[in-house]
mmCIF file of C-alpha atoms in Angstrom:
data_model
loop_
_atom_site.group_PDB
_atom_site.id
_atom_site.type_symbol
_atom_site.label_atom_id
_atom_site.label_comp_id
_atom_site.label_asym_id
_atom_site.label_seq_id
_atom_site.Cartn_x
_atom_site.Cartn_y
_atom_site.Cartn_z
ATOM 1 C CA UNK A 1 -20.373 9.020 8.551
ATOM 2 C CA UNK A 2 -17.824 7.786 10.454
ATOM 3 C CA UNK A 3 -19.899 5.219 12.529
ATOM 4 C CA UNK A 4 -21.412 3.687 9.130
ATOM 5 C CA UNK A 5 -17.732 3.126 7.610
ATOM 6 C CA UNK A 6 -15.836 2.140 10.371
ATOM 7 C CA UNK A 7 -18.700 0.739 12.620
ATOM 8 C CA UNK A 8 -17.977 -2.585 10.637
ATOM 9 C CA UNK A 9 -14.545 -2.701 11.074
ATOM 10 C CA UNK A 10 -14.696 -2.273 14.961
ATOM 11 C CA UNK A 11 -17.486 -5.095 15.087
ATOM 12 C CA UNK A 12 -15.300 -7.648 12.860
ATOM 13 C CA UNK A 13 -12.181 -6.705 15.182
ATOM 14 C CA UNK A 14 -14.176 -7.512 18.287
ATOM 15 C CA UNK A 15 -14.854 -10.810 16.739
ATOM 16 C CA UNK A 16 -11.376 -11.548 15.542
ATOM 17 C CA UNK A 17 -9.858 -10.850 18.879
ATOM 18 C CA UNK A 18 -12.573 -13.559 20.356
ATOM 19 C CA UNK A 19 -11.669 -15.711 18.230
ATOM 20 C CA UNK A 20 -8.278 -15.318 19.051
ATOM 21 C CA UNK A 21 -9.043 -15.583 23.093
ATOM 22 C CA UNK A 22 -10.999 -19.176 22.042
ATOM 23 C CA UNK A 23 -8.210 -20.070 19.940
ATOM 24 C CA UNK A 24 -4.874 -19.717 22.410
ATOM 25 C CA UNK A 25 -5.833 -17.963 25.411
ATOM 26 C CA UNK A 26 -4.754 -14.606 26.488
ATOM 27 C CA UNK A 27 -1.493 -14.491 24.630
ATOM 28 C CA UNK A 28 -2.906 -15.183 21.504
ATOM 29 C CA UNK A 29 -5.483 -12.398 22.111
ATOM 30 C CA UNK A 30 -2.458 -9.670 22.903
ATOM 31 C CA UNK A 31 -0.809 -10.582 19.778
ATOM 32 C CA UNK A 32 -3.537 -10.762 17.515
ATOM 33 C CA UNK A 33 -4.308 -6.895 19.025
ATOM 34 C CA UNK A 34 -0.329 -5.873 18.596
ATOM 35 C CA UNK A 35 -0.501 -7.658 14.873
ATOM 36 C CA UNK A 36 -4.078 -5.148 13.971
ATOM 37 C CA UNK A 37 -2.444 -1.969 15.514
ATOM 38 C CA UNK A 38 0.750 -2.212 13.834
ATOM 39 C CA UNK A 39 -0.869 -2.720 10.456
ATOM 40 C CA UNK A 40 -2.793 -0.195 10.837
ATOM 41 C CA UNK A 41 -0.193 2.687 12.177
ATOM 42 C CA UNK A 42 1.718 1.468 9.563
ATOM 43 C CA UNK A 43 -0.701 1.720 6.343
ATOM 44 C CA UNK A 44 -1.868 4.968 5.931
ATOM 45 C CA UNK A 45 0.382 5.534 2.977
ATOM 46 C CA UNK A 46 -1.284 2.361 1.545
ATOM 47 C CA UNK A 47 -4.992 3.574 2.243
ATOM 48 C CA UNK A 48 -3.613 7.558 0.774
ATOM 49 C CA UNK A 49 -2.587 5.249 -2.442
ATOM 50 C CA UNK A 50 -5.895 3.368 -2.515
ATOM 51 C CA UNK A 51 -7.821 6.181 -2.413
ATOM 52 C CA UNK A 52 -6.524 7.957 -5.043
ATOM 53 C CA UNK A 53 -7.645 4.972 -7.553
ATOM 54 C CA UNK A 54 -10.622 4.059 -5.595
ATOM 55 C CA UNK A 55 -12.199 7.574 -6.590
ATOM 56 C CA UNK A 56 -11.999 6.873 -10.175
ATOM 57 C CA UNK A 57 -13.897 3.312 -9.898
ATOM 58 C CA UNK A 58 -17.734 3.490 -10.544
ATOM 59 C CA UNK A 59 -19.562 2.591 -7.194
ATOM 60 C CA UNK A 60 -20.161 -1.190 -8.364
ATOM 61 C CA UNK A 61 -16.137 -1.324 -8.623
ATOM 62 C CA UNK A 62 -15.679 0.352 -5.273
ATOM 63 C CA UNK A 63 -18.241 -2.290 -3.868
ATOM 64 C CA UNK A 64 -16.016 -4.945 -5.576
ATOM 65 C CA UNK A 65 -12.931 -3.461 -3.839
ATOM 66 C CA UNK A 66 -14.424 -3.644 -0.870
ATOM 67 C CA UNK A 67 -15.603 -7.366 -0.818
ATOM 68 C CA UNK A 68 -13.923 -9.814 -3.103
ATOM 69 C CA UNK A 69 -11.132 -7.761 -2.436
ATOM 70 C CA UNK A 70 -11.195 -7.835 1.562
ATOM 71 C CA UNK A 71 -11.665 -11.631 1.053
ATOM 72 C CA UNK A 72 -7.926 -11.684 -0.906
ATOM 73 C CA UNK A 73 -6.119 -9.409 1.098
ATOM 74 C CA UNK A 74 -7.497 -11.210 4.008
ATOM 75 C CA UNK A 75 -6.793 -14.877 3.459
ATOM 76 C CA UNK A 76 -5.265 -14.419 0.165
ATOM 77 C CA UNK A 77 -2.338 -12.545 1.637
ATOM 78 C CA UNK A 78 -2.360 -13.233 5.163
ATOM 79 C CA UNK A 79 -3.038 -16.475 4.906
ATOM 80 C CA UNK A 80 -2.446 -18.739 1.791
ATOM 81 C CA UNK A 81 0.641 -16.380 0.584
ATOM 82 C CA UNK A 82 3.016 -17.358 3.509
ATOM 83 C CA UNK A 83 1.688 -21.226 3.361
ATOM 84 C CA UNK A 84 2.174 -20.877 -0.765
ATOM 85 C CA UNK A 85 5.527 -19.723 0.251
ATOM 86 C CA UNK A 86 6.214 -22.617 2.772
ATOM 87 C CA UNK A 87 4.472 -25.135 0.425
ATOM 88 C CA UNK A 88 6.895 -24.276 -3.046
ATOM 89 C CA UNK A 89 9.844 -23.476 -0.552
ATOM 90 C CA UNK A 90 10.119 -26.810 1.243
ATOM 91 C CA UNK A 91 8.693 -28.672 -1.621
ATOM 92 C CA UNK A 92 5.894 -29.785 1.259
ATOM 93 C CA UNK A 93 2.236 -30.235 -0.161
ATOM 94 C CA UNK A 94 -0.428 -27.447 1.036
ATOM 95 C CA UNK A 95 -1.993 -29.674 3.811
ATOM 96 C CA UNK A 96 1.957 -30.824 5.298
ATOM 97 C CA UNK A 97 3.068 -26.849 5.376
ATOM 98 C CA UNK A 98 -0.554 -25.873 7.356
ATOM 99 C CA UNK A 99 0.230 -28.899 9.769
ATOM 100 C CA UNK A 100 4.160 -27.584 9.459
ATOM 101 C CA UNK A 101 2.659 -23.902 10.798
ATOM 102 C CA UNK A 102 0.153 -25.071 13.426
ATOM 103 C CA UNK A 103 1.932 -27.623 14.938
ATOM 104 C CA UNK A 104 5.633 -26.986 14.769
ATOM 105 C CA UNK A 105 8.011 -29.602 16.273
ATOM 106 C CA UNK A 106 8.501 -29.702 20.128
ATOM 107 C CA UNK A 107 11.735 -30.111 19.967
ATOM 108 C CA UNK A 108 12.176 -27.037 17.012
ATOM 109 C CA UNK A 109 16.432 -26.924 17.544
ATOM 110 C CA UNK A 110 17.111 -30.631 17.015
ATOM 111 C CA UNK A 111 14.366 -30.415 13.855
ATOM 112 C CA UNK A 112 16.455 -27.923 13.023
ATOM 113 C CA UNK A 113 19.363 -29.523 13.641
ATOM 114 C CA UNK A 114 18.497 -32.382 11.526
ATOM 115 C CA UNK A 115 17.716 -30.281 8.137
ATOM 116 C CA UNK A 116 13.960 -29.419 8.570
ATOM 117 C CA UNK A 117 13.931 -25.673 9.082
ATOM 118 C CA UNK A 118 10.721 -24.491 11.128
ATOM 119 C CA UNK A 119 8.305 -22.309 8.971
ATOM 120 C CA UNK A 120 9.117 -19.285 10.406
ATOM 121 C CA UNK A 121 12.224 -20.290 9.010
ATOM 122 C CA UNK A 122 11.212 -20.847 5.668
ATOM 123 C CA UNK A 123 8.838 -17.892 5.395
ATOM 124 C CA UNK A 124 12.377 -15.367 6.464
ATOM 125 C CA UNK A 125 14.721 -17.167 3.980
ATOM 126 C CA UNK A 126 12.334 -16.343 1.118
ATOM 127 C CA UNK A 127 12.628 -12.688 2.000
ATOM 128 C CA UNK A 128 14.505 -11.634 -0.715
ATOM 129 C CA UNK A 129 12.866 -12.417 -3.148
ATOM 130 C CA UNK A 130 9.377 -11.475 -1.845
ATOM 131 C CA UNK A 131 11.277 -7.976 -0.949
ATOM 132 C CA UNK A 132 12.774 -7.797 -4.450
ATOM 133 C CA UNK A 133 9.228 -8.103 -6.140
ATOM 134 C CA UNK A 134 7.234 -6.151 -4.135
ATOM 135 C CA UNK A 135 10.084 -3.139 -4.226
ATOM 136 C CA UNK A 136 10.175 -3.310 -7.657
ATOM 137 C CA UNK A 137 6.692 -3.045 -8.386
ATOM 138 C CA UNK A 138 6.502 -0.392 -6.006
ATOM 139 C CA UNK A 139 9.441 1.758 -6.890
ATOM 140 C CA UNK A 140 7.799 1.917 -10.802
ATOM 141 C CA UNK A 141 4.906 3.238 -8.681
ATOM 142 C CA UNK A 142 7.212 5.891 -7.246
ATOM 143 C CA UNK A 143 9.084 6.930 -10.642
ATOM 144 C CA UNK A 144 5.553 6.752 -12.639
ATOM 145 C CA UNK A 145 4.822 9.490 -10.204
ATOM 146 C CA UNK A 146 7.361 11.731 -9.746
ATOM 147 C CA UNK A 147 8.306 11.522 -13.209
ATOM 148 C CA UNK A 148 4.006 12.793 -14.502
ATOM 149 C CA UNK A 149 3.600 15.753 -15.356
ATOM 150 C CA UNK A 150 1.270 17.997 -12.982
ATOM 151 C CA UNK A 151 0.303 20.899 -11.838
ATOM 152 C CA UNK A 152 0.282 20.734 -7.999
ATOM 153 C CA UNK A 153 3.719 20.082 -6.917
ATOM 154 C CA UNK A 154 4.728 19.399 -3.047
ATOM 155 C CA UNK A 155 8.689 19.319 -3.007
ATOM 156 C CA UNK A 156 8.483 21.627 -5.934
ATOM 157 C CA UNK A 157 12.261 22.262 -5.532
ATOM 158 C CA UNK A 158 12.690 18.655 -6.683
ATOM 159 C CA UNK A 159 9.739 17.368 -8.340
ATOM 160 C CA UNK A 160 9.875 19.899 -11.076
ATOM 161 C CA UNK A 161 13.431 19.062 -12.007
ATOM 162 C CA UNK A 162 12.530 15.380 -12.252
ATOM 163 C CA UNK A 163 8.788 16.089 -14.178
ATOM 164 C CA UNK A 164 11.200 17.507 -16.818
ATOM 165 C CA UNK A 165 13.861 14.700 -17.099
ATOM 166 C CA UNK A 166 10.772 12.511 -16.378
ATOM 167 C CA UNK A 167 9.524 13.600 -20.556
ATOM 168 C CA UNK A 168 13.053 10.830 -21.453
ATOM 169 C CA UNK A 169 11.341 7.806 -22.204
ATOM 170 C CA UNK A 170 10.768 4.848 -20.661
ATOM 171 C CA UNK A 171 13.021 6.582 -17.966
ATOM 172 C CA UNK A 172 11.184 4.725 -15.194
ATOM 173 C CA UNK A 173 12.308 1.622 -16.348
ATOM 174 C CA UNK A 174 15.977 2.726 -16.964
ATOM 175 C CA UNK A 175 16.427 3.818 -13.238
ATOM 176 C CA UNK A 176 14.291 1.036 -12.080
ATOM 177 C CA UNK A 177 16.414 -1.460 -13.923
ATOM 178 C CA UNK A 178 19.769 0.009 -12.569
ATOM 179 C CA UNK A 179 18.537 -0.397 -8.830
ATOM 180 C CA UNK A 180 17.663 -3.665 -9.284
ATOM 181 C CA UNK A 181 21.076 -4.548 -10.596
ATOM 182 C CA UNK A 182 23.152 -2.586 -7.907
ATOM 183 C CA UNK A 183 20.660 -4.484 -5.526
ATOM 184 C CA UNK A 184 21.400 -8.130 -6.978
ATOM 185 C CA UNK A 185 25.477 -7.008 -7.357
ATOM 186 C CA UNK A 186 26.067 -5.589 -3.837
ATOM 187 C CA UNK A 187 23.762 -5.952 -1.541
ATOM 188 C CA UNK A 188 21.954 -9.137 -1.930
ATOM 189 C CA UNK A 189 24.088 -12.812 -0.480
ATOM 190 C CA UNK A 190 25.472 -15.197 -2.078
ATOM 191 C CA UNK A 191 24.013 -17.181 -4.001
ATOM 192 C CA UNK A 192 20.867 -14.883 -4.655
ATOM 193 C CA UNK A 193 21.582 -12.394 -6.954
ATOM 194 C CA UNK A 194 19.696 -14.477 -9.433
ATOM 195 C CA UNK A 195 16.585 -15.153 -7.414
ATOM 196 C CA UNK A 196 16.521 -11.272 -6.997
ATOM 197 C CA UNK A 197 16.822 -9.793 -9.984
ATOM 198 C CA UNK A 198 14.498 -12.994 -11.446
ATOM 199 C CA UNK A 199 11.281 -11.324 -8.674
ATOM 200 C CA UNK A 200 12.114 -7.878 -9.202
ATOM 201 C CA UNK A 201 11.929 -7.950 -13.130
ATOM 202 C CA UNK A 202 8.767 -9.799 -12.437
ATOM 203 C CA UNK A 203 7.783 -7.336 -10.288
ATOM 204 C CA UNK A 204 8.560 -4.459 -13.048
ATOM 205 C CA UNK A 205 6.440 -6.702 -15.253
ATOM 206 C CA UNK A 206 3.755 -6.837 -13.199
ATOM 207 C CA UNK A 207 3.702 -2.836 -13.121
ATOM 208 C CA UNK A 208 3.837 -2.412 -16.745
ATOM 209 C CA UNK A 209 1.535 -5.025 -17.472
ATOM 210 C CA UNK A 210 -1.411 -3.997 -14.623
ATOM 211 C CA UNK A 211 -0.664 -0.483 -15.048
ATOM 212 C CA UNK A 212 -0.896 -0.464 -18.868
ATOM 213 C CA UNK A 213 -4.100 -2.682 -19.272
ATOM 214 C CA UNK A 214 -5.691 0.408 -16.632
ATOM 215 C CA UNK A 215 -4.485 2.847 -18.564
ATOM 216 C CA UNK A 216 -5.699 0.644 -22.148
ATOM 217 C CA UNK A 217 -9.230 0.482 -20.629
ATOM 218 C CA UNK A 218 -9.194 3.756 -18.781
ATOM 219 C CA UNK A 219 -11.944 6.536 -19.166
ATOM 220 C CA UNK A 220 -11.513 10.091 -19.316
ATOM 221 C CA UNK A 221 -13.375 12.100 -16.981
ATOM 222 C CA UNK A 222 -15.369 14.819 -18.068
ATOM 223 C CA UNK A 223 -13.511 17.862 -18.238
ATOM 224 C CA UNK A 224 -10.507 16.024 -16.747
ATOM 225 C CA UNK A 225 -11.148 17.578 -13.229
ATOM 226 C CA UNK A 226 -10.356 16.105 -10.152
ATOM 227 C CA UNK A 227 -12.456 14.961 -7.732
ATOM 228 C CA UNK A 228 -13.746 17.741 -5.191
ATOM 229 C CA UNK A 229 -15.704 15.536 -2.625
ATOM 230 C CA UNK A 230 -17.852 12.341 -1.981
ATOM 231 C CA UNK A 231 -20.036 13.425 -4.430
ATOM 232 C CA UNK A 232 -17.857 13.087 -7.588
ATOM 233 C CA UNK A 233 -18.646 10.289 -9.979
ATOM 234 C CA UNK A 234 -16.018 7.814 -10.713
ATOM 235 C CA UNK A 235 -16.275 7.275 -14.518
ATOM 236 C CA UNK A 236 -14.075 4.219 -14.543
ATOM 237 C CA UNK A 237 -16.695 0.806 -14.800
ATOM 238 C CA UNK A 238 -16.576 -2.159 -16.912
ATOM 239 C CA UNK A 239 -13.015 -3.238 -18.070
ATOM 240 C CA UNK A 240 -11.312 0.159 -16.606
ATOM 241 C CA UNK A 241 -12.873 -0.807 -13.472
ATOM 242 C CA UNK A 242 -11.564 -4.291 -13.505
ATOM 243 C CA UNK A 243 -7.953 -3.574 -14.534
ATOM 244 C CA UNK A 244 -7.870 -0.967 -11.590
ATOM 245 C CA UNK A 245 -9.112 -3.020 -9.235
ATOM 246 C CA UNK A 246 -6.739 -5.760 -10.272
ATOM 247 C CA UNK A 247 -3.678 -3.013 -10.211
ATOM 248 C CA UNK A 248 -5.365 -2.243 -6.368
ATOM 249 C CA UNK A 249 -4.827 -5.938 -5.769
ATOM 250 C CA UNK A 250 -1.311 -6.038 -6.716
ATOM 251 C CA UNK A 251 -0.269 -3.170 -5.370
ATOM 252 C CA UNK A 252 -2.179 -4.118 -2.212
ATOM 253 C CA UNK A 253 -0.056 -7.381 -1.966
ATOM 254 C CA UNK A 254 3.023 -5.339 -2.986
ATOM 255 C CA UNK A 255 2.555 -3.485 0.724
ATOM 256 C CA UNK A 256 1.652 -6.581 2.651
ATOM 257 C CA UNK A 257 4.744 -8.375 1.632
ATOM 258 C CA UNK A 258 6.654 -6.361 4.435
ATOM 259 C CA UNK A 259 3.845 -6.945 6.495
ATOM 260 C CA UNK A 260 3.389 -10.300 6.515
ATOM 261 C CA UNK A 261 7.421 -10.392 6.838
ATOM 262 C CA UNK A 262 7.767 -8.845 9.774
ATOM 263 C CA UNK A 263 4.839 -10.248 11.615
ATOM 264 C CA UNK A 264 6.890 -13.568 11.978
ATOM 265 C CA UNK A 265 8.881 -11.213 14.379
ATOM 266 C CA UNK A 266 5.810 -11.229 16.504
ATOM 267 C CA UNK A 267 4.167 -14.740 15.995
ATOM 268 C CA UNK A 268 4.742 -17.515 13.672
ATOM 269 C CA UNK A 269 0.956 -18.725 13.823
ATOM 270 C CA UNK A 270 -0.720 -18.543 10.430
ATOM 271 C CA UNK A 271 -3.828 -18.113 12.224
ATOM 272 C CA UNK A 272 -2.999 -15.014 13.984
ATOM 273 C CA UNK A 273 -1.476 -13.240 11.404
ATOM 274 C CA UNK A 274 -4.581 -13.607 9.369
ATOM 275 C CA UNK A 275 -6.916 -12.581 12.649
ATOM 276 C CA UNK A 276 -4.821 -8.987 13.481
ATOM 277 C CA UNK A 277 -3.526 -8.006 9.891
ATOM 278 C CA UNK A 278 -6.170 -9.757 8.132
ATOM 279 C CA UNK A 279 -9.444 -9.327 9.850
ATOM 280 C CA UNK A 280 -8.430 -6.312 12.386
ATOM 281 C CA UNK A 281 -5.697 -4.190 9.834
ATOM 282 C CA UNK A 282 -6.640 -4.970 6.620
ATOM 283 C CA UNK A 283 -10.240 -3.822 7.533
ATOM 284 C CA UNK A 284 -9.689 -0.711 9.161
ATOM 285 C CA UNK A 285 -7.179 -0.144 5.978
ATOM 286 C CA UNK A 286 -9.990 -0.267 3.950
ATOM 287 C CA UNK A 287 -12.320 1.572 6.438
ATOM 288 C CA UNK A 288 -9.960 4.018 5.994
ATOM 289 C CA UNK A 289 -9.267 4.595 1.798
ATOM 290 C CA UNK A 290 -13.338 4.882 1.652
ATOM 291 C CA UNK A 291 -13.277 7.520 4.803
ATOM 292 C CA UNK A 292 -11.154 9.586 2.633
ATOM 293 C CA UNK A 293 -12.920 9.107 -1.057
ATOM 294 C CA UNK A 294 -16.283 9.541 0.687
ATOM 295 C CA UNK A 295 -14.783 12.834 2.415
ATOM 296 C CA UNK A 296 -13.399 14.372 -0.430
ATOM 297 C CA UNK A 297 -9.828 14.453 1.804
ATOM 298 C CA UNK A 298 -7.426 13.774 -1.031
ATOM 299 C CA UNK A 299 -9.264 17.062 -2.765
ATOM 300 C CA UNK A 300 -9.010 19.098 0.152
ATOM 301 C CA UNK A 301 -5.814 18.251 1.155
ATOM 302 C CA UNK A 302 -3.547 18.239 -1.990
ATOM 303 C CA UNK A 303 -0.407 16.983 -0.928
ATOM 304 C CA UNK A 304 -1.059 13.878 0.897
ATOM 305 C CA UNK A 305 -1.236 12.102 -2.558
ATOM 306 C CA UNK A 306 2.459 13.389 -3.068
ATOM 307 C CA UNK A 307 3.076 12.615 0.358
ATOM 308 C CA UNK A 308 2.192 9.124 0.025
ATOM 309 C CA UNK A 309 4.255 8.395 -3.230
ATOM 310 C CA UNK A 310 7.194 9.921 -1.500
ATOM 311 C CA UNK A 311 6.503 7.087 1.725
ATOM 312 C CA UNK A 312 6.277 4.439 -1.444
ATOM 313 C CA UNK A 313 9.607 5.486 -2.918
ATOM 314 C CA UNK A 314 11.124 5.186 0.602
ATOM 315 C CA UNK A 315 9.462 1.884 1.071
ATOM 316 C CA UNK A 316 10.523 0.381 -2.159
ATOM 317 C CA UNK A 317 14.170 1.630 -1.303
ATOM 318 C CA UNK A 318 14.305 0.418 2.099
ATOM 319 C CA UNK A 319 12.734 -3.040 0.850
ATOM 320 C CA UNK A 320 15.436 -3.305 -1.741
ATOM 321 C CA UNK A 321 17.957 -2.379 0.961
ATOM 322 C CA UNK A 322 16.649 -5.324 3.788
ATOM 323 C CA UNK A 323 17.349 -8.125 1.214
ATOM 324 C CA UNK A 324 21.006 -8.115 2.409
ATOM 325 C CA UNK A 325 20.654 -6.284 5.955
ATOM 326 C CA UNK A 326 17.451 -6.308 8.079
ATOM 327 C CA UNK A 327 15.416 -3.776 8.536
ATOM 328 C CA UNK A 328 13.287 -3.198 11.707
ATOM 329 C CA UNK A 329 9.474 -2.492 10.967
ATOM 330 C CA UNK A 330 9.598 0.581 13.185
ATOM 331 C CA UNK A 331 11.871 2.342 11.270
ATOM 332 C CA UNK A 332 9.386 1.700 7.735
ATOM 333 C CA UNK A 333 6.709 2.240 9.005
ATOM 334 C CA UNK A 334 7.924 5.788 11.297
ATOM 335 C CA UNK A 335 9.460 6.815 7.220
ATOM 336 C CA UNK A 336 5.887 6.698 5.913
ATOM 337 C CA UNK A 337 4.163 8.259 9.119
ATOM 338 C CA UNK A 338 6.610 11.012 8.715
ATOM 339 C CA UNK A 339 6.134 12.364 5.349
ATOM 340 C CA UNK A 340 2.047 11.715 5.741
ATOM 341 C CA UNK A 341 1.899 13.788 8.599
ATOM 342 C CA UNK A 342 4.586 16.725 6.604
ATOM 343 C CA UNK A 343 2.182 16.592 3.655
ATOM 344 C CA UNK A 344 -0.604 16.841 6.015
ATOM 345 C CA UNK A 345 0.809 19.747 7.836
ATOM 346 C CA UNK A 346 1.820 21.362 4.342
ATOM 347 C CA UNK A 347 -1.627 20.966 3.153
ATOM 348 C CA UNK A 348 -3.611 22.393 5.893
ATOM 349 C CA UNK A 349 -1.096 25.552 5.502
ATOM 350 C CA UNK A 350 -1.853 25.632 1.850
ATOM 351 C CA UNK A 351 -5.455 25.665 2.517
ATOM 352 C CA UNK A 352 -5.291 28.499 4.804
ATOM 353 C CA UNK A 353 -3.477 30.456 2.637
ATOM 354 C CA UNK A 354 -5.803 30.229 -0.091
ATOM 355 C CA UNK A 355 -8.478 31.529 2.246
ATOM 356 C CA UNK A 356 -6.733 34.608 3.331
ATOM 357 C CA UNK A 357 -5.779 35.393 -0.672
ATOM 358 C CA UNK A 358 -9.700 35.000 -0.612
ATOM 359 C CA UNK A 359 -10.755 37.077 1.848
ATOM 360 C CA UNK A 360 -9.975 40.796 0.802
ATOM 361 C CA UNK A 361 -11.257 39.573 -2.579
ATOM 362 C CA UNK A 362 -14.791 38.985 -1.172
ATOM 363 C CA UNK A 363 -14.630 42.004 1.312
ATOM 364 C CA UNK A 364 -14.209 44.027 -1.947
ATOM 365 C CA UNK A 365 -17.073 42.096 -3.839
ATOM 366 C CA UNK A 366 -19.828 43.283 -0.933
ATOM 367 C CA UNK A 367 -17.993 46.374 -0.203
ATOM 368 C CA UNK A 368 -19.212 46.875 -4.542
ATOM 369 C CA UNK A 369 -22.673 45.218 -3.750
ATOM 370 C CA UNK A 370 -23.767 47.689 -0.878
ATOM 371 C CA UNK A 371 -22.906 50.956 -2.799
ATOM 372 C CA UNK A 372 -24.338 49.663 -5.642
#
């Protein structure tokens, strides 16, 4: 099982990291490895979240997913995005901001100097709002969540409070709304409290809309049970299947904007980025949301769905937050590994405590049987 999922990721990671020895020599190799491994230490909230829609796609959906949709997250985000961003930024053409990224001016401080900020540049000063977007869309995520109304709770203390003020309506946008304003009024510069809150209502579109055309198309499944291994049948095909695996998409993106971010604190080169989180993190990402919906995981252990939403609502906050101070990637990603691993940890306890409720239960059954 686990050679047949992952056994292609490994393969296309040997590959990208040749291609990044051909491509700049040892350096560009060590790079394009640090670039994979980061992505990938720093995702598993985003393959938790995939999962959790993935199981409700019919297979041809999943197959979809894990094709077209390795082909956009690879060189649609990793690679066009941050060139889109150079290209409408600068006001360069698409073939002057790929020349701009692969050859950058020898003498980069007088360029500088002169007016013509580097790409790097460009790609950091458009932080906000990528940031204020992708934090928006992802803290609707968070609320939509915490706010539904389930039976399984994790921080029960605190997510049964907020299930019951979650029945206000359209709550989610009311508290989504007032962080986006704080966000443009006091912690974004000068000068870009309207770009903000312009990307993060878009963003809050772009949850509503996605989200709502899923739901629209959505089937129920039968008996409305979850899923309680790799052999449960997603039910959702046709145009439920294509609105989730749009919302995937989006959502997707809506992680790799920090991503892509931050790599520029490792490399500038467009081509790099795409070879480790492209080709090497991206993949193993994926390798990683069908290891759990094939294994059943996100049935077995309960909370790591909860877990995950609870790493989303930090990321969206701390997203929101870096548009006026930096944030360093350790300390997101180390947020999201922490409260995996908790839910983890809770779930595995949960599990075993169900047993042992079990256990006299049966012990009574054949105690019955034998002096019957």
């Amino acid at each position: 099982m686990i050679l047949r999922i992952f056994g292609m990721s490994f393969l296309i990671s040997i590959v990208a990291l040749v291609v990044a020895f051909l491509y700049g020599g040892p350096e560009a190799l060590v790079l394009t490895l640090i670039l994979g491994v980061l992505e990938v230490s720093l995702s598993f909230d985003n393959a938790v979240i995939n999962a959790t829609v993935l199981r409700r796609m019919s297979e041809f959906w999943q197959k979809i997913f894990l094709t077209i949709g390795i082909v956009i997250a690879v060189f649609g985000m990793r690679l066009v995005f941050p060139l889109a961003v150079v290209w409408i930024a600068s006001g360069l053409n698409p073939v002057q901001a790929l020349d701009l990224a692969l050859n950058p001016p020898a003498d980069g401080a007088a360029h500088f100097a002169n007016g013509d900020p580097s790409y790097e540049t460009i790609i950091t000063d458009a932080h906000p709002q990528i940031a204020a977007f992708g934090g928006m869309f992802l803290l609707m995520l968070f609320l939509g969540f915490i706010f539904e109304d389930k039976e399984i709770t994790w921080l029960s203390w605190l997510e049964r409070p907020l299930i019951r003020i979650g029945k206000l309506d359209q709550l989610s946008v009311v508290i989504a709304s007032t962080v986006l304003v704080i966000t443009a009024a006091f912690i974004a510069h000068d000068g870009e409290q309207s770009t903000v809150m312009i990307a993060g209502v878009l963003g809050m579109i772009s949850y509503i809309l996605v989200n709502g055309l899923g739901e629209l198309f959505n089937v129920d499944e039968e008996g409305d049970e979850p899923s309680t291994g790799p052999s449960d049948l997603a039910k959702a095909a046709g145009k439920a299947g294509f609105f989730l695996f749009l919302y995937l998409e989006v959502l997707d993106a809506s992680f790799s904007f920090d991503g892509v971010i931050g790599a520029f604190a490792i490399t500038a080169d467009p081509i790099l980025i795409a070879l480790g989180l492209g080709l090497i993190g991206a993949l193993f990402v994926r390798s990683l949301t069908v290891y759990l919906v094939r294994q059943g995981t996100l049935s077995e252990y309960v909370y790591l769905e909860h877990g995950a939403h609870w790493a989303i609502g930090a990321l969206a906050f701390i997203l929101m937050y870096s548009i006026g101070t930096p944030v360093p990637e350790i300390v997101t990603g180390m947020v999201g590994v922490v409260l995996i691993v908790a839910a983890l940890i809770t779930s595995i306890i949960r599990r075993r405590r169900e047993g042992d409720d079990e256990l006299p239960a049966t012990a009574d059954t054949a105690l019955v049987d034998t002096k019957e």
